[in-house]
Coordinates of C-alpha atoms in Angstrom, one line a residue:
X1 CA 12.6 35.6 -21.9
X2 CA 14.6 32.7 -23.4
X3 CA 12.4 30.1 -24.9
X4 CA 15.3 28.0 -25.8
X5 CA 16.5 27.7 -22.4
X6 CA 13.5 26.6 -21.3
X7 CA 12.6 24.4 -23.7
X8 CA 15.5 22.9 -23.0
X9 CA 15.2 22.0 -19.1
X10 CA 11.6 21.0 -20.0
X11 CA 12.9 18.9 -22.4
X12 CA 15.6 17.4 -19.9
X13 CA 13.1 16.8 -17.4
X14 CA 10.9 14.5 -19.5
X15 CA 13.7 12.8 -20.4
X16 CA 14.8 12.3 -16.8
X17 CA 11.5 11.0 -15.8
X18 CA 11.2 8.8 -18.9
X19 CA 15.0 7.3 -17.7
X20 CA 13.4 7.0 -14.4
X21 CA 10.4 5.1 -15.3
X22 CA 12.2 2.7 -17.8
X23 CA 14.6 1.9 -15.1
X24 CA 12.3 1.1 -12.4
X25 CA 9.7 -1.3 -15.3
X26 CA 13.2 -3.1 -16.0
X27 CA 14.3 -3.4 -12.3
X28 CA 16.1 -6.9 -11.5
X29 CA 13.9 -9.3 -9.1
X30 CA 13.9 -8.2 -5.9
X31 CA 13.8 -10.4 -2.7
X32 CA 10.4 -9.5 -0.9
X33 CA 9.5 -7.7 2.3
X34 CA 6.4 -6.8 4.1
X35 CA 4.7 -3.6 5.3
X36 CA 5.7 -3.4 9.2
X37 CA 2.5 -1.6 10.9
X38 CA 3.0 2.1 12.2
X39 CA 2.7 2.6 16.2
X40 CA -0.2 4.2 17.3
X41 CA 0.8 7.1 19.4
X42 CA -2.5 8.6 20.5
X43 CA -6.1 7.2 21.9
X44 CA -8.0 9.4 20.4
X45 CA -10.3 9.9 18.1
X46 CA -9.3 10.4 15.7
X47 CA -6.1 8.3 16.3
X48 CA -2.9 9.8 15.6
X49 CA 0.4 7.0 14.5
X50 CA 4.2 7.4 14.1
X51 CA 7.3 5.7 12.5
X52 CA 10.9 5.7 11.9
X53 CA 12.2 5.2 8.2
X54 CA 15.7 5.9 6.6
X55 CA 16.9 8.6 10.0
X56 CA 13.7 10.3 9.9
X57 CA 10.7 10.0 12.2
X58 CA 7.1 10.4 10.9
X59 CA 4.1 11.4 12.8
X60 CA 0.6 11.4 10.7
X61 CA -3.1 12.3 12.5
X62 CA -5.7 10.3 11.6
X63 CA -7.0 13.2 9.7
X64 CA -4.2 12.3 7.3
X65 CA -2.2 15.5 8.2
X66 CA 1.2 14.4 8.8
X67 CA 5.0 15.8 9.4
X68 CA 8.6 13.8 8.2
X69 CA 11.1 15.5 11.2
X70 CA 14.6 15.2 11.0
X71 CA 16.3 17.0 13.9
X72 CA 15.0 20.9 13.1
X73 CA 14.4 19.6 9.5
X74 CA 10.4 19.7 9.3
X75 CA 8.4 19.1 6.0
X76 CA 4.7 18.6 6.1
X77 CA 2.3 16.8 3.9
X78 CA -1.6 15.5 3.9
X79 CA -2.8 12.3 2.7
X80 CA -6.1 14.4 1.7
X81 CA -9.0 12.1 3.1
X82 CA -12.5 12.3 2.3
X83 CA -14.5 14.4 4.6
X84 CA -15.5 12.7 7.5
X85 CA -12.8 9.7 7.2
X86 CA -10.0 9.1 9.7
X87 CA -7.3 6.2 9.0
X88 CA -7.7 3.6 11.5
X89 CA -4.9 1.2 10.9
X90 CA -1.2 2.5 9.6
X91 CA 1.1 0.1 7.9
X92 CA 4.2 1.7 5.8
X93 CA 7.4 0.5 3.3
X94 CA 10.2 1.7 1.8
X95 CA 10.2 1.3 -2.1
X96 CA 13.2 3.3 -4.0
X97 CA 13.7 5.6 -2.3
X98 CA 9.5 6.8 -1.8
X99 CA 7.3 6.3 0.7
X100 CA 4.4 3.7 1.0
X101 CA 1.8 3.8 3.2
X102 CA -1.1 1.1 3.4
X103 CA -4.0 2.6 5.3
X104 CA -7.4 1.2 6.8
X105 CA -10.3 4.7 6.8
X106 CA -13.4 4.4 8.6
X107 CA -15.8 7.4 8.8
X108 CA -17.3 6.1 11.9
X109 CA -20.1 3.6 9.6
X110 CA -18.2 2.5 6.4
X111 CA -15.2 1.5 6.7
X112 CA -12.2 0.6 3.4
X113 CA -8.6 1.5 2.9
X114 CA -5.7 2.8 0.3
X115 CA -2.2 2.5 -0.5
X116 CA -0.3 5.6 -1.5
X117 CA 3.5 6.7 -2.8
X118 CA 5.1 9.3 -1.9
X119 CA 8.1 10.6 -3.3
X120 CA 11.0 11.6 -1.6
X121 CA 12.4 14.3 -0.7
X122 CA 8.9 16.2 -1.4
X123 CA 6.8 14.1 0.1
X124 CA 4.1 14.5 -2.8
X125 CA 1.8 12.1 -3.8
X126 CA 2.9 10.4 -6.9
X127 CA -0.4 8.3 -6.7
X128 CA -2.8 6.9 -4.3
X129 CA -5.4 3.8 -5.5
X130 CA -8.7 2.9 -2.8
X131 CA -9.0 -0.5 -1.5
X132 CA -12.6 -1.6 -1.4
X133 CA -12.0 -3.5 1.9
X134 CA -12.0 -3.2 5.5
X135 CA -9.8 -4.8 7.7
X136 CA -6.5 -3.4 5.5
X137 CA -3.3 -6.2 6.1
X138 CA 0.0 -6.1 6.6
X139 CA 0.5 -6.2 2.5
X140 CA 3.6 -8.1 0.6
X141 CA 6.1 -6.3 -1.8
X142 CA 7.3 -8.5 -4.5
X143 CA 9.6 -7.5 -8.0
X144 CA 7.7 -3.9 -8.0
X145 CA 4.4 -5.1 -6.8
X146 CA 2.1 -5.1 -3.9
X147 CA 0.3 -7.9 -2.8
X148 CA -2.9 -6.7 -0.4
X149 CA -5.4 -7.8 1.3
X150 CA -8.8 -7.3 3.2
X151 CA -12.1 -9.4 4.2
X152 CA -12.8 -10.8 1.0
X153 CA -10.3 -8.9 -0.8
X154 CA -7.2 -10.0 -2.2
X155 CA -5.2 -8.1 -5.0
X156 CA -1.5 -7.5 -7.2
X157 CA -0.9 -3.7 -7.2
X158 CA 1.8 -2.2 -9.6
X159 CA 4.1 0.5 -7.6
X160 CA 4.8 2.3 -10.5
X161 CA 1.7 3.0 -11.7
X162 CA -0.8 2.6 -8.6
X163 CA -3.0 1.0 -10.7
X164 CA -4.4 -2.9 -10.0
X165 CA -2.9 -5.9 -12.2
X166 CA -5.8 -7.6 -11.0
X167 CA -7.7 -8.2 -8.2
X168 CA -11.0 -10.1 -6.3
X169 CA -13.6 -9.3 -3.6
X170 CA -16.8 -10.8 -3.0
X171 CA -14.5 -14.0 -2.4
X172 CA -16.8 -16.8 -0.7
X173 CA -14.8 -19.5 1.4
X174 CA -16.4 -22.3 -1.3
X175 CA -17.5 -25.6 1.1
X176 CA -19.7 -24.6 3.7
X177 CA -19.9 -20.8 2.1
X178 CA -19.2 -17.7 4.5
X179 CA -17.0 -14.6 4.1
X180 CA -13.1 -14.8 4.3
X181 CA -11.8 -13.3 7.3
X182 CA -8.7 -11.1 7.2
X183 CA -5.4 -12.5 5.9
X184 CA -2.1 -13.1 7.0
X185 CA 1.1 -11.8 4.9
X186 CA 0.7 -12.8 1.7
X187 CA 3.7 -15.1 0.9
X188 CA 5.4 -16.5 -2.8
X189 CA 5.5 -20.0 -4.4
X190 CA 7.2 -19.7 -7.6
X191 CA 4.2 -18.4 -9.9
X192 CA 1.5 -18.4 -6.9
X193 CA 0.8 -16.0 -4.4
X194 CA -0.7 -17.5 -1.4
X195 CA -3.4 -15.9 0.4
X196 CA -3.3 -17.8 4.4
X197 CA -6.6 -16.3 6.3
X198 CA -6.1 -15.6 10.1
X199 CA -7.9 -18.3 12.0
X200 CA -10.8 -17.3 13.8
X201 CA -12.0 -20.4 16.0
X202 CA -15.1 -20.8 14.2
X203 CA -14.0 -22.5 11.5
X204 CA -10.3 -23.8 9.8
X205 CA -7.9 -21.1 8.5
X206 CA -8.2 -21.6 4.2
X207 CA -5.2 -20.6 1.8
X208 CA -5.9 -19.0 -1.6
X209 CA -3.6 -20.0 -4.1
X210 CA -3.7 -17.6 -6.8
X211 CA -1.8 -17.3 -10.2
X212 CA 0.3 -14.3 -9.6
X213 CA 0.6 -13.1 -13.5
X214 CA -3.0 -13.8 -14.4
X215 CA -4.7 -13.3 -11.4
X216 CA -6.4 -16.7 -11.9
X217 CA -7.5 -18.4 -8.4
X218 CA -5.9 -22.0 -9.2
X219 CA -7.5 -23.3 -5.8
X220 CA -9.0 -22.7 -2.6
X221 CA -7.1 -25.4 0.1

């Protein structure tokens, strides 16, 4: 066997995915998009959804077994739920060339979500982070970030890594006290995310204006 050969690709290989990595932390600013929300292509339970991304057409169960098709192209992969969970609500992006998909799971009592990538061509998992919130929206992609949300949950998610810059649950609405309700799209104000919550005819809509370095809640309008 020759060592030397092999040490060599291995070597080449790290060195690719270091270039990779470096490249995507240095990225330019990006102008930001949203997660568009999957179409639900069975009644069932569990459900079972399907989109279109980049010429191919994706069909996932709610069991998180799912299949990227291309003409007689056909590559499977599994989002490998916990037992008992079933997603509920599909959103997806495209992000360099991967996958994302923002997912609401219910096991028929409790009910939270995650956000996964998936690399592309493979369709592996390159990382996948819970949410601890039910009621998963239509999240915002910003400069290599993702900007989610949930009842009482809002959060800045780093693609790269999957891992949280920061987040908050347990928000309270401040005067007059009560949960948040979901959230519309997140949008941008120079350093401020703004967190708008979907009006719900019991009392007015609130926007959380949070600091979108520090994670600092700079107000509650």
């Amino acid at each position: 066997m020759n060592y030397r050969r092999i040490s060599g690709a291995l070597i080449l290989l790290l060195l690719f995915g270091a270039a990779a990595q470096a490249q995507e932390t240095n990225a330019p600013p990006e102008s930001s998009k949203m997660f568009t929300e999957a179409r639900q292509i069975s009644e069932g339970s569990p459900p079972a959804f399907e989109f279109e991304l980049s010429g191919f057409t994706y069909r996932i169960n709610g069991n998180g077994a799912g299949r990227r098709v291309k003409g007689e192209q056909t590559r499977r992969f599994n989002l490998r739920l916990d037992g008992g969970d079933y997603v509920e609500r599909f959103y997806f992006a495209e992000y360099r060339d991967n996958v994302l998909l923002l997912c609401g799971v219910t096991n028929g009592e409790s009910v939270a979500g995650f956000v996964a990538r998936l690399e592309q061509p493979s369709m592996r998992t390159r990382w996948k982070q819970f949410i601890p919130a039910f009621n998963v929206g239509a999240g915002l992609i910003k400069d290599g970030h993702a900007y989610l949300t949930g009842i009482n949950f809002v959060a800045r998610l780093d693609l790269r890594t999957g891992e949280y810059v920061w987040k908050h649950d347990h928000l309270e609405r401040g005067r007059g006290g009560g949960d948040f309700n979901s959230f519309e799209v997140p949008s941008i104000e120079g350093d401020a995310v703004l967190f708008r919550e979907k009006p719900t005819g019991k009392s007015p809509a609130r926007t959380i204006r949070v600091n979108r370095k520090t994670g600092k809640i700079n107000g509650i309008e």
